[in-house]
Coordinates of C-alpha atoms (C1' of nucleotides) in Angstrom, one line a residue:
Chain A
M501 CA 18.5 -4.7 -23.5
E502 CA 21.7 -3.0 -23.8
A503 CA 23.4 -4.9 -21.4
V504 CA 21.8 -8.6 -22.6
A505 CA 22.4 -7.4 -25.9
G506 CA 26.9 -6.5 -25.0
G507 CA 27.2 -10.0 -23.7
R508 CA 26.7 -9.3 -20.4
D509 CA 24.7 -11.9 -17.8
A510 CA 20.8 -10.2 -16.1
L511 CA 18.1 -10.8 -13.8
C512 CA 15.3 -8.5 -14.3
V513 CA 12.3 -8.4 -11.9
M514 CA 9.1 -6.8 -12.6
P515 CA 5.8 -7.3 -13.1
T516 CA 3.7 -8.7 -16.1
G517 CA 3.1 -6.1 -18.7
Y518 CA 6.4 -4.0 -18.3
G519 CA 7.9 -5.8 -21.1
K520 CA 9.7 -8.3 -20.4
S521 CA 9.5 -10.3 -23.4
G522 CA 11.4 -7.3 -25.5
I523 CA 14.1 -7.6 -23.1
Y524 CA 15.3 -10.5 -24.9
Q525 CA 13.0 -10.3 -28.2
V526 CA 15.2 -7.0 -29.2
P527 CA 18.9 -8.0 -29.1
A528 CA 17.7 -11.6 -30.1
L529 CA 16.9 -10.7 -33.1
T530 CA 20.0 -8.0 -33.3
L531 CA 22.0 -11.0 -32.6
P532 CA 23.8 -13.3 -34.6
G533 CA 22.5 -16.9 -33.5
V534 CA 19.5 -18.6 -31.8
A535 CA 18.0 -17.5 -28.6
V536 CA 17.1 -20.4 -26.7
V537 CA 14.2 -19.6 -24.5
V538 CA 13.5 -21.9 -21.8
S539 CA 9.7 -21.1 -20.2
P540 CA 7.8 -23.8 -18.1
L541 CA 4.7 -23.9 -19.6
I542 CA 4.1 -25.5 -23.0
A543 CA 1.3 -23.9 -23.5
L544 CA 3.4 -20.4 -23.1
Q545 CA 5.7 -21.0 -25.0
R546 CA 3.3 -21.6 -28.1
D547 CA 1.7 -18.3 -27.5
Q548 CA 5.5 -17.0 -27.4
A549 CA 6.4 -18.6 -30.2
D550 CA 3.3 -17.6 -32.3
A551 CA 3.4 -13.8 -31.1
I552 CA 6.9 -13.4 -32.5
N553 CA 6.1 -14.7 -35.6
E554 CA 2.8 -13.4 -36.3
A555 CA 5.2 -10.0 -35.8
A556 CA 8.8 -10.6 -37.5
G557 CA 7.7 -13.0 -39.7
R558 CA 6.8 -17.7 -40.0
G559 CA 9.5 -20.1 -38.7
R560 CA 11.7 -17.4 -36.5
A561 CA 10.3 -19.2 -33.4
W562 CA 10.1 -22.2 -32.5
V563 CA 9.0 -25.3 -29.6
L564 CA 10.9 -28.4 -29.2
N565 CA 8.7 -30.6 -26.8
S566 CA 7.1 -34.1 -26.3
T567 CA 3.6 -33.1 -28.1
Q568 CA 5.4 -33.0 -31.2
A569 CA 5.6 -35.4 -33.9
Q570 CA 8.7 -35.9 -35.1
G571 CA 8.3 -33.9 -38.3
A572 CA 7.4 -30.7 -36.3
I573 CA 10.9 -31.5 -34.4
D574 CA 13.6 -32.4 -37.2
E575 CA 12.1 -29.3 -39.2
A576 CA 12.5 -26.6 -35.7
W577 CA 16.1 -28.1 -35.7
A578 CA 16.8 -27.7 -39.3
A579 CA 15.2 -23.9 -39.5
A580 CA 17.5 -23.0 -36.0
Q581 CA 20.3 -24.4 -38.1
N582 CA 20.1 -23.3 -41.3
P583 CA 22.9 -21.0 -42.2
D584 CA 21.0 -18.4 -44.1
E585 CA 20.6 -15.9 -41.6
A586 CA 17.9 -13.9 -43.7
V587 CA 15.8 -17.3 -42.8
R588 CA 17.2 -18.9 -40.0
A589 CA 15.2 -19.3 -36.6
K590 CA 16.4 -16.6 -34.2
F591 CA 13.7 -18.4 -31.2
L592 CA 14.3 -21.8 -30.2
F593 CA 11.4 -22.6 -27.1
L594 CA 12.0 -25.1 -24.6
A595 CA 10.8 -26.9 -20.9
P596 CA 14.0 -28.0 -19.1
E597 CA 13.3 -31.2 -19.4
Q598 CA 14.4 -31.3 -22.8
L599 CA 17.6 -29.8 -21.8
A600 CA 18.0 -32.5 -19.5
R601 CA 18.0 -35.2 -22.7
E602 CA 21.7 -35.6 -24.2
D603 CA 20.6 -35.3 -27.2
V604 CA 18.8 -32.2 -27.1
S605 CA 22.0 -30.6 -25.5
E606 CA 24.3 -32.2 -28.3
R607 CA 22.4 -30.2 -30.5
L608 CA 22.4 -27.3 -28.3
A609 CA 26.3 -27.4 -28.0
A610 CA 26.3 -27.6 -31.8
L611 CA 24.1 -24.4 -32.3
D612 CA 25.6 -20.9 -32.8
V613 CA 23.7 -19.3 -29.6
S614 CA 22.7 -16.5 -28.6
L615 CA 21.4 -15.9 -25.9
L616 CA 19.9 -18.4 -23.3
V617 CA 17.3 -16.6 -21.8
I618 CA 15.5 -18.6 -18.7
D619 CA 11.5 -17.0 -18.4
E620 CA 9.5 -17.2 -15.0
A621 CA 12.7 -17.7 -13.1
H622 CA 11.6 -18.2 -9.8
C623 CA 11.1 -21.6 -10.8
V624 CA 14.2 -22.7 -10.7
S625 CA 13.9 -21.8 -6.6
S626 CA 10.2 -22.4 -6.1
W627 CA 10.5 -26.4 -8.2
G628 CA 14.0 -26.8 -8.9
H629 CA 14.5 -29.1 -5.9
D630 CA 11.8 -31.2 -5.7
F631 CA 9.1 -30.4 -7.8
R632 CA 10.9 -30.2 -11.3
P633 CA 14.6 -31.2 -10.5
D634 CA 15.5 -30.1 -13.8
Y635 CA 15.2 -26.4 -13.5
L636 CA 18.2 -27.8 -10.8
Q637 CA 20.3 -28.5 -14.3
L638 CA 20.1 -25.2 -16.3
G639 CA 23.1 -23.6 -14.1
T640 CA 25.2 -26.9 -15.5
L641 CA 24.0 -26.5 -19.2
V642 CA 24.7 -22.3 -19.0
Q643 CA 28.1 -23.0 -17.9
A644 CA 28.4 -25.6 -21.0
L645 CA 26.7 -23.1 -23.6
G646 CA 28.7 -20.5 -21.9
R647 CA 26.7 -17.7 -23.5
P648 CA 25.1 -14.5 -21.6
V649 CA 22.1 -15.5 -19.9
L650 CA 19.1 -13.6 -18.9
A651 CA 17.0 -14.7 -16.4
L652 CA 13.3 -12.8 -16.3
T653 CA 10.7 -13.1 -13.4
A654 CA 7.5 -11.3 -12.0
T655 CA 8.4 -12.3 -8.1
A656 CA 11.7 -12.8 -6.9
A657 CA 11.9 -11.7 -2.7
P658 CA 16.4 -11.0 -2.3
P659 CA 16.4 -14.5 -1.4
V660 CA 15.4 -15.8 -4.3
R661 CA 16.6 -13.4 -6.7
S662 CA 20.4 -14.6 -5.0
E663 CA 19.3 -18.8 -5.4
I664 CA 18.4 -17.7 -9.4
I665 CA 22.4 -16.3 -9.4
T666 CA 24.2 -18.5 -7.7
S667 CA 22.1 -21.6 -8.7
L668 CA 22.3 -20.5 -12.6
N669 CA 25.8 -19.9 -13.0
L670 CA 24.5 -16.7 -13.4
R671 CA 28.8 -14.3 -13.3
D672 CA 28.4 -10.3 -12.3
P673 CA 25.1 -9.7 -13.5
L674 CA 22.6 -6.3 -14.1
V675 CA 20.4 -6.9 -11.4
L676 CA 16.6 -4.6 -12.5
A677 CA 14.5 -5.4 -9.8
H678 CA 11.4 -3.2 -10.5
G679 CA 8.6 -1.6 -8.1
F680 CA 7.2 -4.1 -6.8
D681 CA 4.2 -2.0 -5.0
R682 CA 1.1 -2.0 -6.4
P683 CA -0.3 1.0 -4.7
N684 CA -4.3 0.3 -6.0
L685 CA -4.3 -3.5 -4.3
H686 CA -6.9 -2.7 -1.6
L687 CA -5.7 -5.0 0.6
A688 CA -7.8 -7.0 3.3
V689 CA -7.9 -10.1 5.7
Q690 CA -11.0 -11.8 7.0
M691 CA -10.5 -13.9 10.2
H692 CA -12.9 -17.1 10.5
V693 CA -13.3 -19.3 13.7
S694 CA -14.8 -22.1 11.8
A695 CA -14.5 -24.0 8.3
D696 CA -18.7 -24.0 7.7
D697 CA -18.3 -19.4 8.3
K698 CA -15.1 -18.5 6.4
H699 CA -17.5 -21.0 3.0
R700 CA -19.8 -18.6 3.6
A701 CA -18.5 -15.7 4.1
V702 CA -16.3 -16.4 0.4
L703 CA -19.7 -17.0 -1.0
E704 CA -21.6 -14.4 0.0
S705 CA -18.5 -10.8 -0.4
V706 CA -17.6 -12.4 -3.4
P707 CA -20.9 -11.5 -5.8
E708 CA -20.8 -8.4 -3.6
L709 CA -17.3 -7.5 -5.5
P710 CA -16.7 -5.8 -8.5
G711 CA -16.2 -8.7 -11.0
P712 CA -14.5 -10.1 -12.9
G713 CA -11.8 -12.2 -10.3
L714 CA -10.4 -15.0 -8.7
L715 CA -10.9 -17.2 -6.4
Y716 CA -7.9 -18.7 -5.1
V717 CA -8.7 -22.3 -3.0
A718 CA -6.9 -24.7 -1.5
T719 CA -8.1 -28.6 -3.7
R720 CA -9.3 -29.4 -7.0
R721 CA -12.5 -30.5 -4.8
E722 CA -12.5 -26.9 -4.2
T723 CA -12.6 -25.4 -6.5
E724 CA -16.1 -27.1 -7.6
E725 CA -17.0 -26.8 -4.7
Y726 CA -17.2 -22.8 -5.1
A727 CA -17.9 -22.3 -8.6
A728 CA -20.8 -24.4 -7.6
G729 CA -21.9 -22.1 -4.9
L730 CA -21.2 -19.3 -6.6
E731 CA -22.8 -19.9 -9.8
E732 CA -25.9 -20.5 -7.3
R733 CA -25.8 -17.4 -6.5
G734 CA -26.1 -15.6 -9.7
L735 CA -22.4 -15.1 -11.2
R736 CA -21.0 -17.0 -14.2
A737 CA -18.4 -19.0 -12.4
E738 CA -16.1 -21.8 -13.4
S739 CA -13.5 -24.0 -11.9
Y740 CA -9.9 -24.3 -12.7
H741 CA -6.9 -27.4 -12.0
S742 CA -4.8 -29.0 -13.2
S743 CA -6.4 -32.4 -13.3
R744 CA -9.3 -30.8 -15.8
R745 CA -9.3 -32.1 -19.2
A746 CA -7.0 -29.6 -21.1
R747 CA -9.3 -28.1 -23.5
D748 CA -11.4 -27.2 -21.0
R749 CA -8.3 -25.3 -19.3
G750 CA -7.9 -23.9 -22.4
E751 CA -11.8 -22.5 -22.5
V752 CA -11.6 -21.7 -18.6
H753 CA -8.2 -19.2 -19.8
R754 CA -11.0 -18.1 -23.2
K755 CA -13.2 -17.1 -20.8
F756 CA -11.9 -15.3 -18.2
L757 CA -9.9 -12.7 -21.2
D758 CA -13.5 -12.9 -23.1
D759 CA -14.7 -11.8 -19.8
D760 CA -17.2 -14.1 -20.8
V761 CA -16.9 -15.3 -16.3
D762 CA -17.5 -13.3 -13.7
V763 CA -15.0 -15.5 -11.3
V764 CA -12.3 -18.3 -11.8
A765 CA -12.1 -20.3 -8.8
A766 CA -8.3 -22.1 -9.7
T767 CA -6.0 -24.3 -7.6
S768 CA -2.4 -22.4 -7.8
A769 CA -2.6 -23.9 -11.1
F770 CA -4.2 -20.8 -12.6
G771 CA -2.4 -17.8 -13.7
M772 CA 1.0 -17.8 -15.0
G773 CA 1.2 -16.6 -18.1
I774 CA -2.0 -14.4 -17.6
D775 CA -2.2 -11.1 -19.2
K776 CA -6.0 -9.7 -17.9
P777 CA -5.6 -5.8 -17.2
N778 CA -9.2 -5.6 -15.4
V779 CA -9.5 -8.3 -12.9
R780 CA -11.4 -6.5 -10.3
F781 CA -10.6 -8.9 -7.1
V782 CA -8.5 -11.8 -5.8
V783 CA -10.0 -13.2 -3.6
H784 CA -7.8 -16.4 -1.4
A785 CA -10.3 -19.1 0.6
A786 CA -7.0 -20.1 1.7
I787 CA -4.0 -18.5 2.7
P788 CA -0.8 -20.3 0.4
D789 CA 2.0 -21.9 1.1
S790 CA 4.3 -18.4 1.8
I791 CA 4.4 -14.2 0.8
D792 CA 6.0 -15.1 -2.7
S793 CA 2.7 -16.9 -3.8
Y794 CA 0.4 -14.8 -2.4
Y795 CA 1.8 -11.6 -4.3
Q796 CA 2.7 -13.6 -7.4
E797 CA -1.3 -14.7 -7.3
I798 CA -2.8 -10.9 -5.7
G799 CA -0.6 -9.6 -8.4
R800 CA -3.2 -10.1 -11.4
G801 CA -5.6 -8.3 -10.1
G802 CA -5.6 -4.4 -10.7
R803 CA -3.1 -5.1 -13.9
D804 CA -5.1 -1.7 -15.1
G805 CA -4.0 0.7 -12.2
K806 CA -7.4 1.2 -11.2
P807 CA -8.8 0.3 -7.7
A808 CA -8.8 -3.6 -7.5
H809 CA -10.0 -6.0 -4.2
A810 CA -7.3 -8.5 -2.9
V811 CA -9.5 -9.9 0.1
L812 CA -7.7 -13.3 2.2
H813 CA -10.1 -15.1 4.3
Y814 CA -8.0 -16.6 7.1
R815 CA -8.1 -19.7 9.2
P816 CA -4.4 -20.6 10.9
E817 CA -6.2 -24.7 10.4
D818 CA -5.5 -23.5 6.4
L819 CA -1.4 -23.5 7.7
G820 CA -2.0 -27.3 8.0
L821 CA -2.4 -27.9 4.6
R822 CA 1.0 -25.7 3.4
R823 CA 2.6 -27.7 6.4
F824 CA 1.5 -30.5 5.1
F825 CA 2.9 -29.8 1.8
A826 CA 6.3 -28.5 2.9
S827 CA 7.2 -30.5 4.8
K828 CA 9.5 -33.7 2.5
T829 CA 11.2 -36.2 4.5
P830 CA 14.3 -37.8 2.5
D831 CA 14.0 -41.6 1.3
A832 CA 17.6 -42.2 3.0
D833 CA 17.3 -46.1 1.9
G834 CA 17.1 -44.6 -2.1
L835 CA 20.1 -41.8 -1.5
A836 CA 21.9 -45.4 -0.6
Q837 CA 21.3 -47.2 -3.0
L838 CA 22.0 -44.7 -5.5
L839 CA 25.7 -43.9 -4.0
A840 CA 26.5 -47.3 -4.5
V841 CA 25.2 -47.7 -7.7
L842 CA 27.6 -45.2 -8.7
R843 CA 30.8 -45.6 -6.4
A844 CA 30.5 -49.0 -7.8
R845 CA 31.5 -47.7 -11.3
D846 CA 34.7 -45.8 -11.4
G847 CA 34.5 -43.3 -13.9
G848 CA 31.2 -41.9 -12.6
A849 CA 28.2 -42.3 -14.5
T850 CA 26.0 -40.3 -16.6
A851 CA 22.4 -39.6 -14.9
A852 CA 21.0 -42.4 -18.1
E853 CA 23.6 -45.2 -17.3
L854 CA 21.9 -44.7 -13.2
R855 CA 18.6 -44.8 -14.0
A856 CA 19.0 -47.9 -15.9
D857 CA 20.7 -49.2 -13.2
L858 CA 19.1 -47.9 -10.1
G859 CA 15.2 -49.0 -12.7
V860 CA 13.4 -45.0 -10.6
S861 CA 12.0 -42.7 -12.8
S862 CA 14.3 -39.9 -13.5
R863 CA 11.7 -37.7 -11.5
K864 CA 12.4 -39.9 -8.3
L865 CA 16.3 -39.8 -9.6
G866 CA 16.3 -36.5 -9.7
G867 CA 15.1 -35.0 -6.7
L868 CA 17.5 -37.6 -5.6
L869 CA 20.7 -36.3 -7.4
N870 CA 19.8 -32.5 -7.1
L871 CA 20.3 -33.9 -3.0
L872 CA 23.3 -35.3 -3.1
R873 CA 24.8 -32.6 -5.5
E874 CA 23.6 -29.5 -3.3
S875 CA 24.6 -31.8 0.0
G876 CA 28.4 -31.4 -1.3
A877 CA 27.8 -35.5 -1.3
V878 CA 28.6 -36.2 -6.1
T879 CA 29.6 -34.2 -7.9
E880 CA 29.2 -33.3 -11.0
D881 CA 30.9 -32.2 -14.5
S882 CA 29.6 -31.9 -17.9
G883 CA 27.2 -34.6 -17.4
V884 CA 29.1 -37.2 -15.5
Y885 CA 28.2 -37.9 -11.6
R886 CA 31.0 -38.5 -9.3
A887 CA 30.9 -39.4 -5.9
G888 CA 32.7 -37.3 -3.2
T889 CA 35.3 -38.6 -0.8
M890 CA 32.2 -38.1 2.0
G891 CA 31.8 -41.6 3.0
P892 CA 28.4 -43.5 1.9
E893 CA 26.7 -43.2 5.8
D894 CA 28.3 -39.4 5.9
A895 CA 26.9 -38.4 2.6
V896 CA 23.7 -40.1 2.7
D897 CA 23.4 -38.1 6.9
A898 CA 24.2 -35.1 5.2
A899 CA 22.0 -34.9 2.3
V900 CA 18.7 -35.7 4.8
A901 CA 20.4 -32.7 6.9
F902 CA 20.6 -30.8 3.8
A903 CA 16.5 -31.8 3.0
Q904 CA 16.2 -30.9 6.4
R905 CA 17.4 -27.5 6.3
R906 CA 15.4 -26.8 3.5
E907 CA 12.0 -28.0 5.2
H908 CA 13.1 -25.9 7.8
I909 CA 12.9 -22.5 5.3
D910 CA 10.0 -24.1 3.6
Q911 CA 7.8 -24.4 6.9
S912 CA 9.1 -21.0 8.1
R913 CA 8.2 -19.0 4.2
V914 CA 4.3 -20.4 5.9
D915 CA 4.9 -18.8 8.9
M916 CA 5.8 -15.6 6.7
A917 CA 2.5 -16.3 5.3
R918 CA 0.5 -16.5 8.9
Q919 CA 2.2 -13.4 9.8
Y920 CA 1.1 -11.3 6.9
A921 CA -2.5 -12.6 8.4
E922 CA -2.1 -11.4 11.4
T923 CA -0.3 -8.4 11.7
T924 CA -2.2 -5.4 12.8
G925 CA -0.1 -2.9 10.9
C926 CA 0.3 -1.8 7.5
R927 CA -0.5 -4.4 4.8
R928 CA 1.5 -3.5 1.9
E929 CA 4.7 -2.3 4.3
F930 CA 4.4 -6.0 5.1
L931 CA 4.5 -7.1 1.9
L932 CA 7.2 -4.5 0.2
G933 CA 9.3 -5.4 3.1
Y934 CA 9.7 -9.5 2.5
F935 CA 10.8 -8.2 -1.2
G936 CA 13.1 -6.0 0.5
E937 CA 11.9 -2.5 0.0
Q938 CA 10.7 0.1 2.2
L939 CA 7.3 2.2 2.1
G940 CA 7.9 5.1 4.5
A941 CA 4.8 5.4 5.9
P942 CA 1.7 3.2 6.3
C943 CA 0.0 3.5 3.1
G944 CA -4.4 4.2 3.7
N945 CA -5.3 1.5 1.1
C946 CA -5.6 -1.5 3.7
D947 CA -7.4 -3.0 6.0
N948 CA -5.7 -2.4 9.8
C949 CA -4.7 1.6 8.1
E950 CA -8.8 1.8 7.6
K951 CA -8.8 1.0 11.2
A952 CA -6.1 3.0 12.3
A953 CA -7.9 6.2 11.3
A954 CA -11.1 4.7 11.6
Q955 CA -10.3 5.0 15.7
A956 CA -8.1 8.3 15.3
D957 CA -11.4 10.2 14.2
T958 CA -12.7 9.3 17.9
A959 CA -8.8 9.7 19.2
P960 CA -6.0 12.0 19.4
E961 CA -4.3 10.8 16.6
P962 CA -0.9 8.3 17.8
V963 CA 2.2 10.0 17.0
E964 CA 3.5 7.6 14.7
E965 CA 6.9 5.9 16.4
Q966 CA 9.0 3.8 14.9
G967 CA 10.7 1.8 17.8
P968 CA 14.4 1.2 17.4
R969 CA 15.9 -0.4 14.6
P970 CA 19.2 -1.6 15.6
F971 CA 20.6 -3.6 12.5
P972 CA 20.1 -1.9 8.5
L973 CA 17.7 -4.0 6.0
Q974 CA 19.2 -6.2 4.6
S975 CA 22.1 -6.4 6.0
P976 CA 24.2 -9.3 7.3
V977 CA 23.8 -10.6 11.3
A978 CA 25.4 -13.6 12.9
H979 CA 22.6 -15.2 15.7
R980 CA 24.6 -17.4 18.4
E981 CA 22.5 -20.9 17.8
W982 CA 21.2 -19.8 14.1
G983 CA 24.0 -18.7 12.6
P984 CA 24.6 -16.2 9.3
G985 CA 21.4 -14.1 8.6
M986 CA 20.2 -11.2 6.7
V987 CA 17.7 -8.4 8.3
M988 CA 14.8 -8.5 5.8
S989 CA 12.1 -6.1 7.8
Y990 CA 11.1 -4.6 10.9
D991 CA 7.4 -5.0 12.4
D992 CA 5.4 -3.7 15.1
G993 CA 8.6 -4.1 17.4
T994 CA 9.3 -7.2 15.8
V995 CA 12.5 -8.4 13.9
T996 CA 12.6 -10.4 10.8
V997 CA 16.3 -12.6 10.4
L998 CA 16.5 -15.0 7.1
F999 CA 18.9 -17.5 8.6
E1000 CA 20.4 -19.4 6.5
S1001 CA 20.2 -22.4 8.0
E1002 CA 16.4 -22.2 9.8
G1003 CA 15.3 -19.8 7.6
Y1004 CA 12.6 -17.5 8.7
K1005 CA 12.8 -16.1 12.3
T1006 CA 10.5 -13.2 13.9
L1007 CA 12.5 -11.6 17.4
S1008 CA 11.3 -8.8 19.7
V1009 CA 13.8 -5.7 19.3
D1010 CA 13.7 -5.3 22.5
L1011 CA 14.5 -9.0 23.5
V1012 CA 17.7 -8.9 20.9
L1013 CA 18.1 -5.6 22.4
E1014 CA 18.8 -7.1 26.0
K1015 CA 20.2 -10.2 25.4
D1016 CA 22.6 -9.4 23.4
L1017 CA 20.5 -11.9 21.0
L1018 CA 22.3 -10.4 17.5
K1019 CA 25.7 -9.4 16.0
P1020 CA 25.8 -7.4 13.1
A1021 CA 28.0 -9.3 10.3
G1022 CA 30.2 -8.7 7.8
A1023 CA 29.5 -10.4 4.3
G1024 CA 30.9 -13.9 3.3
T1025 CA 30.8 -15.4 7.9
E1026 CA 28.8 -18.1 7.2
N1027 CA 31.8 -19.6 8.0
S1028 CA 32.2 -18.6 11.4
A1029 CA 33.6 -20.9 14.5
E1030 CA 30.5 -21.1 16.2
Chain B
dC700 C1' -1.3 -30.9 10.3
dG701 C1' -6.7 -30.1 9.8
dT702 C1' -10.4 -32.6 7.2
dA703 C1' -14.0 -36.2 5.3
dT704 C1' -15.7 -40.6 5.0
dC705 C1' -17.4 -44.0 6.4
dA706 C1' -17.8 -48.3 10.1
dC707 C1' -19.6 -49.0 14.5
dG708 C1' -21.7 -48.8 18.7
dG709 C1' -25.1 -47.4 22.0
dA710 C1' -28.1 -45.0 22.6
dT711 C1' -33.9 -44.9 21.6
dA712 C1' -34.0 -39.3 18.4
dG713 C1' -35.9 -39.8 13.7
dC714 C1' -28.7 -39.8 15.6
dC715 C1' -24.7 -38.9 17.9
dG716 C1' -20.1 -39.3 19.8
dT717 C1' -15.9 -42.0 18.4
dG718 C1' -12.3 -43.5 16.2
dA719 C1' -9.0 -45.4 12.2
dT720 C1' -8.5 -44.2 7.4
dA721 C1' -7.5 -41.8 2.8
dC722 C1' -6.4 -37.3 1.2
dG723 C1' -3.8 -33.1 -0.2
dG724 C1' -0.4 -28.8 -5.3
dT725 C1' 2.6 -26.9 -9.1
dG726 C1' 4.4 -30.0 -15.7
dC727 C1' 6.9 -32.0 -17.9
dG728 C1' 7.6 -36.9 -20.2
dC729 C1' 6.6 -41.4 -22.5
dT730 C1' 3.5 -45.2 -22.9
dA731 C1' -1.1 -47.3 -23.6
dT732 C1' -5.4 -47.2 -25.2
dT733 C1' -8.8 -45.3 -28.0

DNA sequence: CGTATCACGGATAGCCGTGATACGGTGCGCTATT
């Protein structure tokens, strides 16, 4: 709050329930002007605005989005522009898609903005590149507004933090990353060979767990199959996914929060913004696409500090779906067409002009533009795009290569999830290592620790041998072929390095030493002669 | 990448294997229809 009130940029990584909202709400109420809050879900925006208006008085918080009537939108802008500080709006909630609109950014530029808040800031990294490209445009808005920025999220591993800082153009931000450890969550993985066995094991084990809880599955169809199967076994079960009707989704939320349901079988659509203290289990019937997603999802369990179960039902085949989603072949023709149109316009073009010329959807255009911009083929200055000096073919190649590099990284994130499922070491050490924290000793509250303890009862206690750790955690290293990277964790005689262009790679420490595979590197050696 | 589904051919049970094919997650904004 002090940093924000003092005008400094900040990034806060803290669990839900730690009072992240207060960090922006208190300074925003004391600073002159309006706080602009960017939030990914309209339903979340409404909840937050309602809460503020209940506490601070009507008309202080307003929501702007496409579901509102023009009258309500006019009213919100009028409240934000009201020169009378006593009745003026203090908070405007918008999705990034709103900020991409020209009329909205013009009105914002004319507004006395106290503070720009990016809530759920990990979306910049997880959604910006393809699903919701407008997230990657926020950095431009940050620069244009020139106001202090506060980025908030509950889950962000170190590389995600760096990406948020870079992408949002944060200047010398205060970074607060609060403890990721959730010692009351019991971690376990159950391996299955056949799909039928896994299905049966999930249906049989969930009713044995104390509820209420969440069951995450891979597809919409499975939400309904599992919900039906659990109801047959006497549980009150609901299914939840994006294509259920809005009213039904709201009803499932309400039932879950009110303990009117024992288990919700859901896709990844369920959970953001939900703060329910007494979730007793989070079971996964399929492995998620990354450790980031997995930790976020199990983090919804046991917020009250009491014991809760995180069980992953794992089949290696389930990784196939995640690999499929992580593979995104870029549209080379679309890139070439966009470049041709852009080069034909000498003074550059706005996104709206490009869309009119090309006749593509704004989402499609946004994805292509992001790719060209990130690969350096196109530059952007206050909403105007210009082709760079690269030749058209080189530019397309560069963008395609950039997309392939990102796919590498996404695929390596899937591999990290696989490693979690297959590790024989302490699962908590593994998870915390991924988030850049060291536990120091096995946790004693995961299946692998319990297995080790059971063996120790019958055999003499094995000496805890950590093995050599030639490079400090979070230190920069370089590999002859894979270039620069950062040491992320050690596990069971291996070291995991996050390479800038290849993503996560796990190497045998012995081989690294024997073959001299990694060299310590100073910070900022991206342009090595290799 | 894995799977569910269906048509089909070949078997001669009350159906099995094979190959082709479609499908799979997350939300915004916007338009057309009720």
